[in-house]
Amino acid sequence: MSAATAAEDDRELLARHVAGDRDAFGELVRRHRDRLWRVALRTLGNPEDAADAVQEGLLSAYRAAAGFRGDAAVTTWLHRIVVNACLDLARRRAVRATEPIDEGTAAVSDRDRLGERETATEVLAALRRLPVEQAAAVVLVDVEGYPVAEVAEILEVPVGTVKSRCSRGRARLADLLGHLQPPGNLPPAAPVIPETEREEPA
Amino acid sequence: VTTPTPDGPHLDLDAIADLEEGLTDPATAAEQQAHLDGCTDCRAARARLVATREALAGLPAEPMPAGVVTRVDAAVAAAGGTIVPATLGRSRVWTRHPSLAGLAAAAAVAAVVGAVAVGALHGSGSEGTPAGADTAGGVNHPALPQPPAVVVTSGRVYTPVNAGHLVNGLDAAASTPSGGAGVRSAAPSPAAVPLALRSMFVDPAALANCVAQLTGVVGVTPVAVDYARYSDPQHRPPLRNVPALVVVLRGIGVAGKNAAYIVGPHCATAPDNNIYRYEEVTR
């Protein structure tokens, strides 16, 4: 199914839901829940909070569907609602992760033994140390691969703000995760590619 | 930008990240790029940024845990919609049923439970020791999950009609030091545990694995569990008196209330077809 067809189907499902089709919203949830879950989990860093935020967001979407104006893709709209639920929940909690991360103390031999799972665990722990607004931007752009313009729509902020949050977030993460970089593996000097010339993810 | 050197100022991570993101004004960007091209230290810093972005992009695409799917589906169903689980076909519809609240439910469950253990469990270390209970002379091993506050071996047949009522009673029993209205404090009975559920009854890790599938997180201690049975003729396939574990979890329902899952013996390894029902505590 092409992205355009999927987007049309999403709109159709939402319209059917608003018209009273009891199955339509559930189908919409089934289509998008895994991505929404990943965004919430990685933004909040806690499965219990992520479950709360996804549930709260989807219930908000269920009730607010009649107000969907159609000026964004349904998936963008759903992400916006769930991410807002994440941000609200994080602000209510008012506490982000405090556990220490092993900042650059791993020996070279240890680094060599770091498996994919350990790396993922460290990355998720580092994400929890970012301000939640930065974490959301980094997760949407760098983890989920959404174009910056779409993330700006999801977060309802200017494109420049998304870039700035990503930049600050990446710098902080690189500081926290510096030991993940294999030694002696420096990339060659290369010209900076402006964002506008980058290929967008499929 | 910090630390001037004979070769020009080094770039910190923020400056390099801004440069990569195109946030730096053209004149400054040109200077910084020239420095980067000739500075090993700054290229090493940029390599850390590249490695970070690669690690972010390489995070595994994990699906929503089955327990969270069930919970979200139930919430949408409660709001008036229906969810048809992919694994169960189009004919299966999740619904919630009205639940009786409070003491009446607690009294009802008191009448049916075979045995209840409240608070710290003092197992004998034998095969009949409930999951999570001490197996080393009264001291919980720190590596083992904590036992549920209440372990019931009711053998009761839960159904979609009575599940709300019974779950409220089970939750009430867990929240009342004496075990709820009229609920006796006693050792749970291994003999009352269906054979298929025995591994979760005796092995804390087996119960913990099941709970982890429900919550998506390791280490959550249930408020209460009931080793019971479940019947639901509308389920696909229909369920008739099958062994079922009722797991009450803290604060996962709407507005932070407790809620329960009714699950089959293989909830840890095959959650998609072993999570039979989600029921919110309403009291």
Coordinates of C-alpha atoms in Angstrom, one line a residue:
Chain A
M1 CA 0.0 0.0 0.0
S2 CA 1.4 3.4 -0.9
A3 CA 1.8 6.2 1.6
A4 CA -0.9 8.2 -0.3
T5 CA -3.3 5.3 -0.3
A6 CA -2.7 4.6 3.4
A7 CA -3.3 8.2 4.2
E8 CA -6.6 8.2 2.2
D9 CA -7.6 5.0 4.0
D10 CA -6.9 6.6 7.3
R11 CA -9.1 9.6 6.5
E12 CA -11.8 7.2 5.4
L13 CA -11.6 5.3 8.7
L14 CA -11.7 8.5 10.7
A15 CA -14.7 9.7 8.7
R16 CA -16.5 6.4 9.3
H17 CA -15.8 6.7 13.0
V18 CA -17.2 10.2 13.1
A19 CA -20.3 8.8 11.2
G20 CA -20.8 6.2 13.9
D21 CA -19.0 3.1 12.6
R22 CA -17.9 1.4 15.9
D23 CA -15.2 -0.6 14.2
A24 CA -13.4 2.2 12.4
F25 CA -11.5 3.8 15.2
G26 CA -10.2 0.4 16.4
E27 CA -8.9 -0.3 12.9
L28 CA -7.1 3.0 12.9
V29 CA -5.6 2.2 16.3
R30 CA -4.4 -1.2 15.0
R31 CA -2.7 0.4 12.1
H32 CA -0.7 3.0 14.1
R33 CA -0.4 1.7 17.6
D34 CA 3.1 0.2 17.3
R35 CA 4.6 3.4 16.1
L36 CA 2.7 5.5 18.6
W37 CA 3.9 3.1 21.3
R38 CA 7.6 3.4 20.3
V39 CA 7.4 7.2 20.2
A40 CA 5.8 7.3 23.6
L41 CA 8.1 4.7 25.1
R42 CA 11.3 6.3 23.9
T43 CA 10.1 9.8 24.7
L44 CA 9.1 8.9 28.3
G45 CA 11.6 6.1 28.8
N46 CA 9.1 4.2 31.0
P47 CA 6.6 1.5 29.7
E48 CA 4.1 2.3 32.3
D49 CA 4.1 6.0 31.6
A50 CA 4.1 5.2 27.8
A51 CA 1.1 3.0 28.2
D52 CA -0.7 5.7 30.1
A53 CA 0.2 8.3 27.5
V54 CA -0.8 6.2 24.5
Q55 CA -4.1 5.3 26.1
E56 CA -4.9 8.8 27.1
G57 CA -3.9 10.1 23.7
L58 CA -6.0 7.6 21.8
L59 CA -9.0 8.2 24.0
S60 CA -8.6 12.0 23.3
A61 CA -8.3 11.3 19.6
Y62 CA -11.4 9.1 19.8
R63 CA -13.4 11.9 21.3
A64 CA -11.9 14.7 19.3
A65 CA -12.2 13.0 15.9
A66 CA -15.1 15.2 14.8
G67 CA -12.8 18.2 15.1
F68 CA -10.2 16.8 12.8
R69 CA -9.9 19.5 10.1
G70 CA -8.0 17.4 7.6
D71 CA -5.1 19.9 7.2
A72 CA -2.6 17.2 8.2
A73 CA -2.4 13.5 7.7
V74 CA -4.3 11.4 10.2
T75 CA -1.1 9.8 11.4
T76 CA 0.4 13.2 12.0
W77 CA -2.7 14.2 14.0
L78 CA -2.6 11.0 16.0
H79 CA 1.1 11.5 16.7
R80 CA 0.5 15.0 17.8
I81 CA -2.2 14.0 20.3
V82 CA -0.1 11.1 21.7
V83 CA 3.1 13.2 21.9
N84 CA 1.1 16.0 23.6
A85 CA -0.1 13.3 26.1
C86 CA 3.5 12.3 26.6
L87 CA 4.6 15.9 27.2
D88 CA 1.7 16.6 29.6
L89 CA 2.4 13.4 31.5
A90 CA 6.1 14.2 31.8
R91 CA 5.4 17.7 33.0
R92 CA 3.0 16.3 35.6
R93 CA 5.6 13.9 36.8
A94 CA 8.1 16.7 36.7
V95 CA 10.9 14.2 37.1
R96 CA 13.1 12.8 34.4
A97 CA 15.6 10.0 34.9
T98 CA 18.2 10.5 37.5
E99 CA 20.1 7.2 37.4
P100 CA 23.7 7.7 36.4
I101 CA 25.0 6.5 33.1
D102 CA 28.4 5.1 32.7
E103 CA 29.8 8.1 30.9
G104 CA 32.8 7.0 29.0
T105 CA 34.3 4.8 31.6
A106 CA 33.9 1.5 29.7
A107 CA 37.2 -0.1 28.8
V108 CA 37.9 -0.8 25.2
S109 CA 37.5 -4.5 25.7
D110 CA 34.1 -3.8 27.3
R111 CA 33.1 -1.7 24.4
D112 CA 33.9 -4.5 22.1
R113 CA 31.5 -6.7 24.0
L114 CA 28.6 -4.3 24.0
G115 CA 25.8 -6.0 22.1
E116 CA 23.0 -4.5 20.3
R117 CA 20.7 -4.9 23.3
E118 CA 23.1 -3.2 25.7
T119 CA 23.6 -0.4 23.3
A120 CA 19.8 0.1 23.0
T121 CA 19.4 0.1 26.7
E122 CA 22.1 2.7 27.1
V123 CA 20.6 4.9 24.4
L124 CA 17.2 4.7 26.0
A125 CA 18.6 5.5 29.4
A126 CA 20.4 8.5 27.8
L127 CA 17.2 9.7 26.1
R128 CA 15.5 9.8 29.5
R129 CA 18.1 12.3 30.6
L130 CA 17.0 14.8 28.0
P131 CA 14.4 17.5 28.6
V132 CA 11.2 15.8 27.3
E133 CA 10.7 18.3 24.5
Q134 CA 14.2 17.5 23.2
A135 CA 13.6 13.8 23.6
A136 CA 10.4 13.9 21.6
A137 CA 12.1 15.8 18.7
V138 CA 15.1 13.4 18.6
V139 CA 12.9 10.3 18.8
L140 CA 10.6 11.5 16.0
V141 CA 13.5 12.6 13.7
D142 CA 16.4 10.3 14.4
V143 CA 14.7 7.2 15.7
E144 CA 11.5 7.1 13.7
G145 CA 12.8 8.9 10.7
Y146 CA 10.1 11.5 10.2
P147 CA 11.0 14.5 8.1
V148 CA 11.7 17.6 10.1
A149 CA 8.7 19.4 8.5
E150 CA 6.3 16.7 9.7
V151 CA 7.8 16.7 13.1
A152 CA 7.2 20.4 13.3
E153 CA 3.6 19.7 12.5
I154 CA 3.4 17.0 15.1
L155 CA 5.0 19.2 17.8
E156 CA 3.3 22.4 16.6
V157 CA 6.5 24.4 16.6
P158 CA 8.5 26.0 13.8
V159 CA 10.9 23.8 11.8
G160 CA 13.9 25.8 13.3
T161 CA 12.7 24.8 16.8
V162 CA 12.7 21.1 15.8
K163 CA 16.2 21.4 14.4
S164 CA 17.4 23.3 17.5
R165 CA 15.9 20.7 19.8
C166 CA 17.4 17.9 17.8
S167 CA 20.8 19.6 17.7
R168 CA 20.9 20.2 21.5
G169 CA 19.6 16.7 22.2
R170 CA 22.1 15.0 19.9
A171 CA 25.0 16.9 21.5
R172 CA 23.9 15.9 25.0
L173 CA 23.4 12.3 23.9
A174 CA 26.8 12.2 22.2
D175 CA 28.3 13.5 25.5
L176 CA 26.5 10.8 27.4
L177 CA 27.2 8.0 24.9
G178 CA 30.7 8.9 23.8
H179 CA 32.0 5.5 24.8
L180 CA 29.9 3.9 22.1
Q181 CA 32.1 5.4 19.4
P182 CA 34.7 2.9 18.3
P183 CA 38.2 4.4 18.7
G184 CA 40.2 5.2 15.5
N185 CA 37.1 5.2 13.4
L186 CA 36.9 8.8 12.5
P187 CA 34.8 9.7 9.5
P188 CA 36.6 11.6 6.8
A189 CA 36.2 15.3 6.5
A190 CA 33.1 16.0 4.5
P191 CA 31.0 19.0 3.5
V192 CA 28.0 19.6 5.6
I193 CA 24.8 18.8 3.7
P194 CA 22.1 21.4 4.3
E195 CA 18.9 19.9 5.7
T196 CA 17.0 21.0 2.6
E197 CA 19.1 18.8 0.4
R198 CA 18.9 15.7 2.5
E199 CA 17.0 12.8 1.2
E200 CA 13.8 12.2 3.3
P201 CA 13.2 8.8 4.6
A202 CA 10.7 6.7 2.7
Chain B
V1 CA 33.0 27.6 20.7
T2 CA 35.7 27.2 23.2
T3 CA 39.4 26.8 23.9
P4 CA 41.3 28.9 21.3
T5 CA 44.4 27.1 20.0
P6 CA 47.1 28.0 17.5
D7 CA 45.0 26.3 14.8
G8 CA 41.9 28.2 15.8
P9 CA 39.2 27.5 18.4
H10 CA 38.0 23.9 18.9
L11 CA 34.3 23.2 18.4
D12 CA 32.2 21.8 21.2
L13 CA 29.5 19.2 20.6
D14 CA 26.8 21.9 20.5
A15 CA 28.6 23.8 17.8
I16 CA 29.2 20.7 15.7
A17 CA 25.6 19.6 16.1
D18 CA 24.4 23.0 15.0
L19 CA 26.8 22.9 12.1
E20 CA 25.5 19.5 11.0
E21 CA 21.9 20.7 11.3
G22 CA 22.5 23.8 9.2
L23 CA 21.8 26.1 12.1
T24 CA 25.0 28.1 11.9
D25 CA 25.2 31.3 9.9
P26 CA 27.1 30.8 6.6
A27 CA 30.2 32.8 7.5
T28 CA 30.7 31.0 10.8
A29 CA 29.9 27.7 9.2
A30 CA 32.6 28.2 6.6
E31 CA 35.2 28.9 9.4
Q32 CA 34.1 26.0 11.5
Q33 CA 34.1 23.6 8.5
A34 CA 37.6 24.6 7.7
H35 CA 38.6 23.9 11.2
L36 CA 36.9 20.6 11.3
D37 CA 38.6 19.5 8.1
G38 CA 42.0 19.9 9.7
C39 CA 41.4 19.1 13.4
T40 CA 41.5 15.5 14.6
D41 CA 40.0 16.4 18.0
C42 CA 37.0 18.1 16.5
R43 CA 36.5 15.3 13.9
A44 CA 36.5 12.8 16.8
A45 CA 33.8 14.9 18.4
R46 CA 31.8 14.8 15.2
A47 CA 32.3 11.0 15.0
R48 CA 30.7 10.8 18.4
L49 CA 27.7 12.7 17.0
V50 CA 27.6 10.4 14.0
A51 CA 27.8 7.3 16.2
T52 CA 25.0 8.7 18.4
R53 CA 22.7 9.2 15.4
E54 CA 23.5 5.7 14.1
A55 CA 22.7 4.2 17.5
L56 CA 19.4 6.1 17.6
A57 CA 18.4 5.0 14.1
G58 CA 19.4 1.4 15.1
L59 CA 17.0 1.1 18.0
P60 CA 14.9 -2.0 17.6
A61 CA 11.4 -1.5 16.3
E62 CA 9.6 -3.3 19.1
P63 CA 5.8 -3.6 18.9
M64 CA 3.4 -2.6 21.6
P65 CA 3.4 -5.3 24.3
A66 CA 0.3 -7.6 24.1
G67 CA -0.8 -6.5 27.6
V68 CA -0.8 -2.8 26.6
V69 CA -2.6 -3.7 23.4
T70 CA -5.3 -5.4 25.4
R71 CA -5.5 -2.5 27.8
V72 CA -5.8 0.2 25.1
D73 CA -8.3 -1.9 23.2
A74 CA -10.4 -2.2 26.3
A75 CA -10.2 1.6 26.9
V76 CA -11.4 2.3 23.4
A77 CA -14.1 -0.3 23.7
A78 CA -15.2 1.3 26.9
A79 CA -15.4 4.7 25.2
G80 CA -17.9 3.2 22.7
G81 CA -15.7 1.8 20.0
T82 CA -14.7 -1.8 19.4
I83 CA -11.4 -3.4 18.6
V84 CA -11.1 -6.6 16.7
P85 CA -7.8 -8.1 17.7
A86 CA -5.8 -9.2 14.7
T87 CA -5.1 -12.6 16.2
L88 CA -8.7 -13.4 16.9
G89 CA -10.5 -12.6 13.7
R90 CA -13.3 -10.1 12.9
S91 CA -15.9 -11.7 15.0
R92 CA -14.3 -11.1 18.3
V93 CA -15.4 -7.9 20.0
W94 CA -13.9 -6.6 23.2
T95 CA -16.4 -5.1 25.6
R96 CA -16.5 -4.2 29.2
H97 CA -19.3 -5.3 31.5
P98 CA -20.8 -3.4 34.3
S99 CA -19.2 -4.2 37.6
L100 CA -20.6 -4.2 41.0
A101 CA -18.5 -2.1 43.3
G102 CA -17.0 -2.0 46.7
L103 CA -17.9 -4.1 49.6
A104 CA -20.5 -6.1 48.0
A105 CA -18.0 -7.4 45.5
A106 CA -15.5 -8.0 48.3
A107 CA -18.0 -10.0 50.2
A108 CA -18.8 -11.9 47.1
V109 CA -15.3 -12.9 46.4
A110 CA -14.9 -13.8 50.1
A111 CA -17.6 -16.4 49.6
V112 CA -15.8 -18.0 46.7
V113 CA -12.2 -17.9 47.4
G114 CA -10.7 -21.2 48.5
A115 CA -7.8 -19.6 50.3
V116 CA -6.2 -16.3 50.6
A117 CA -2.8 -15.3 51.8
V118 CA -2.4 -11.7 52.8
G119 CA 0.8 -9.8 53.2
A120 CA 4.1 -11.6 53.5
L121 CA 3.8 -15.2 52.4
H122 CA 5.6 -17.8 54.4
G123 CA 6.2 -20.7 52.2
S124 CA 7.7 -24.0 53.2
G125 CA 10.1 -24.2 50.3
S126 CA 8.2 -27.2 49.0
E127 CA 6.7 -27.6 45.6
G128 CA 3.6 -25.9 46.9
T129 CA 5.3 -22.6 47.7
P130 CA 3.6 -19.8 45.9
A131 CA 5.5 -17.9 43.3
G132 CA 7.6 -15.2 44.9
A133 CA 7.4 -16.6 48.3
D134 CA 10.4 -17.2 50.4
T135 CA 12.2 -20.4 49.7
A136 CA 15.2 -19.8 52.0
G137 CA 14.1 -19.7 55.6
G138 CA 11.9 -16.6 55.6
V139 CA 14.2 -14.1 53.8
N140 CA 13.2 -13.0 50.3
H141 CA 16.0 -13.4 47.9
P142 CA 16.8 -9.9 46.5
A143 CA 17.0 -11.2 43.0
L144 CA 13.6 -12.7 42.9
P145 CA 10.4 -10.7 42.1
Q146 CA 8.4 -9.7 45.2
P147 CA 5.3 -11.9 45.7
P148 CA 1.9 -10.4 45.2
A149 CA 0.3 -9.1 48.3
V150 CA -2.6 -11.5 47.9
V151 CA -2.4 -14.9 46.4
V152 CA -5.7 -16.6 45.9
T153 CA -6.3 -20.1 44.7
S154 CA -10.0 -19.9 44.3
G155 CA -10.5 -22.3 41.4
R156 CA -13.5 -20.0 40.6
V157 CA -14.7 -19.9 37.0
Y158 CA -14.5 -16.2 35.9
T159 CA -16.7 -15.2 33.0
P160 CA -17.3 -12.0 31.1
V161 CA -20.5 -11.5 33.2
N162 CA -18.9 -12.0 36.7
A163 CA -15.3 -10.9 36.0
G164 CA -15.9 -7.2 37.0
H165 CA -17.6 -8.3 40.2
L166 CA -14.9 -10.7 41.1
V167 CA -12.0 -8.5 40.1
N168 CA -13.3 -5.7 42.3
G169 CA -13.6 -8.2 45.2
L170 CA -10.1 -9.4 44.6
D171 CA -8.8 -5.9 44.6
A172 CA -10.7 -5.1 47.7
A173 CA -9.1 -8.1 49.4
A174 CA -5.7 -6.9 48.5
S175 CA -6.3 -3.4 49.8
T176 CA -7.7 -4.6 53.2
P177 CA -5.1 -5.8 55.7
S178 CA -7.4 -8.5 57.0
G179 CA -8.0 -9.7 53.5
G180 CA -11.1 -7.8 52.7
A181 CA -14.6 -8.1 54.1
G182 CA -14.9 -11.6 55.5
V183 CA -11.9 -12.9 53.5
R184 CA -9.9 -15.3 55.6
S185 CA -6.1 -15.1 55.8
A186 CA -4.7 -18.5 55.1
A187 CA -2.1 -20.2 53.0
P188 CA -3.1 -20.7 49.4
S189 CA -3.8 -24.3 48.5
P190 CA -1.4 -25.8 45.9
A191 CA -4.0 -28.5 45.3
A192 CA -6.5 -26.0 44.0
V193 CA -4.1 -24.6 41.4
P194 CA -4.8 -26.0 37.9
L195 CA -1.9 -28.1 36.7
A196 CA -1.3 -25.8 33.7
L197 CA -0.8 -22.9 36.1
R198 CA 1.5 -24.7 38.5
S199 CA 4.7 -23.4 37.1
M200 CA 3.6 -19.8 37.7
F201 CA 2.5 -20.8 41.2
V202 CA 5.8 -22.3 42.2
D203 CA 8.3 -20.3 40.1
P204 CA 8.5 -16.5 40.7
A205 CA 10.4 -16.1 37.5
A206 CA 7.5 -17.7 35.5
L207 CA 5.0 -15.4 37.1
A208 CA 7.3 -12.4 36.6
N209 CA 7.7 -13.2 32.9
C210 CA 3.9 -13.3 32.5
V211 CA 3.5 -10.0 34.3
A212 CA 6.3 -8.5 32.1
Q213 CA 4.3 -9.4 29.0
L214 CA 1.3 -7.6 30.4
T215 CA 3.0 -4.4 31.5
G216 CA 5.9 -4.2 29.1
V217 CA 8.2 -3.7 32.0
V218 CA 10.2 -6.1 34.1
G219 CA 9.8 -6.2 37.9
V220 CA 6.2 -5.1 38.4
T221 CA 4.6 -6.8 41.4
P222 CA 0.9 -7.6 41.1
V223 CA -1.5 -6.4 43.7
A224 CA -3.1 -9.8 43.7
V225 CA -3.3 -13.0 41.7
D226 CA -6.0 -15.6 41.6
Y227 CA -5.3 -19.1 40.2
A228 CA -8.7 -19.8 38.7
R229 CA -10.5 -20.7 35.5
Y230 CA -12.2 -18.8 32.7
S231 CA -15.1 -19.4 30.4
D232 CA -16.2 -17.2 27.5
P233 CA -18.3 -18.8 24.8
Q234 CA -17.9 -15.6 22.7
H235 CA -14.1 -16.0 22.6
R236 CA -12.6 -17.4 19.5
P237 CA -11.9 -20.2 20.1
P238 CA -14.6 -20.5 22.8
L239 CA -13.1 -21.0 26.2
R240 CA -14.8 -23.3 28.7
N241 CA -13.4 -23.7 32.2
V242 CA -9.8 -23.3 31.0
P243 CA -7.0 -22.6 33.5
A244 CA -6.7 -18.9 34.0
L245 CA -4.6 -16.6 36.1
V246 CA -6.2 -13.3 37.2
V247 CA -3.6 -10.6 37.7
V248 CA -4.5 -7.4 39.4
L249 CA -2.1 -4.6 38.7
R250 CA -1.8 -1.3 40.4
G251 CA -2.7 2.0 38.8
I252 CA -2.9 0.8 35.1
G253 CA -6.6 1.6 34.7
V254 CA -8.4 4.9 33.9
A255 CA -7.6 7.6 36.4
G256 CA -4.9 5.5 38.0
K257 CA -7.3 2.8 39.3
N258 CA -6.2 -0.8 39.4
A259 CA -7.1 -3.2 36.7
A260 CA -6.8 -6.9 36.0
Y261 CA -5.9 -9.2 33.2
I262 CA -7.3 -12.7 32.9
V263 CA -4.6 -14.7 31.2
G264 CA -3.9 -18.3 30.1
P265 CA -1.0 -20.5 31.2
H266 CA 1.2 -19.4 28.3
C267 CA 0.9 -15.6 28.7
A268 CA 4.6 -15.2 28.9
T269 CA 5.4 -17.0 25.7
A270 CA 2.3 -16.6 23.6
P271 CA 0.6 -13.5 24.9
D272 CA -1.4 -12.8 21.7
N273 CA -3.7 -15.7 22.4
N274 CA -3.3 -16.0 26.1
I275 CA -4.7 -12.7 27.3
Y276 CA -8.4 -13.4 27.6
R277 CA -9.7 -10.3 29.2
Y278 CA -8.9 -6.9 30.7
E279 CA -11.1 -5.7 33.5
E280 CA -10.9 -2.4 35.3
V281 CA -11.5 -2.0 39.0
T282 CA -14.3 0.3 39.4
R283 CA -14.6 0.6 43.2

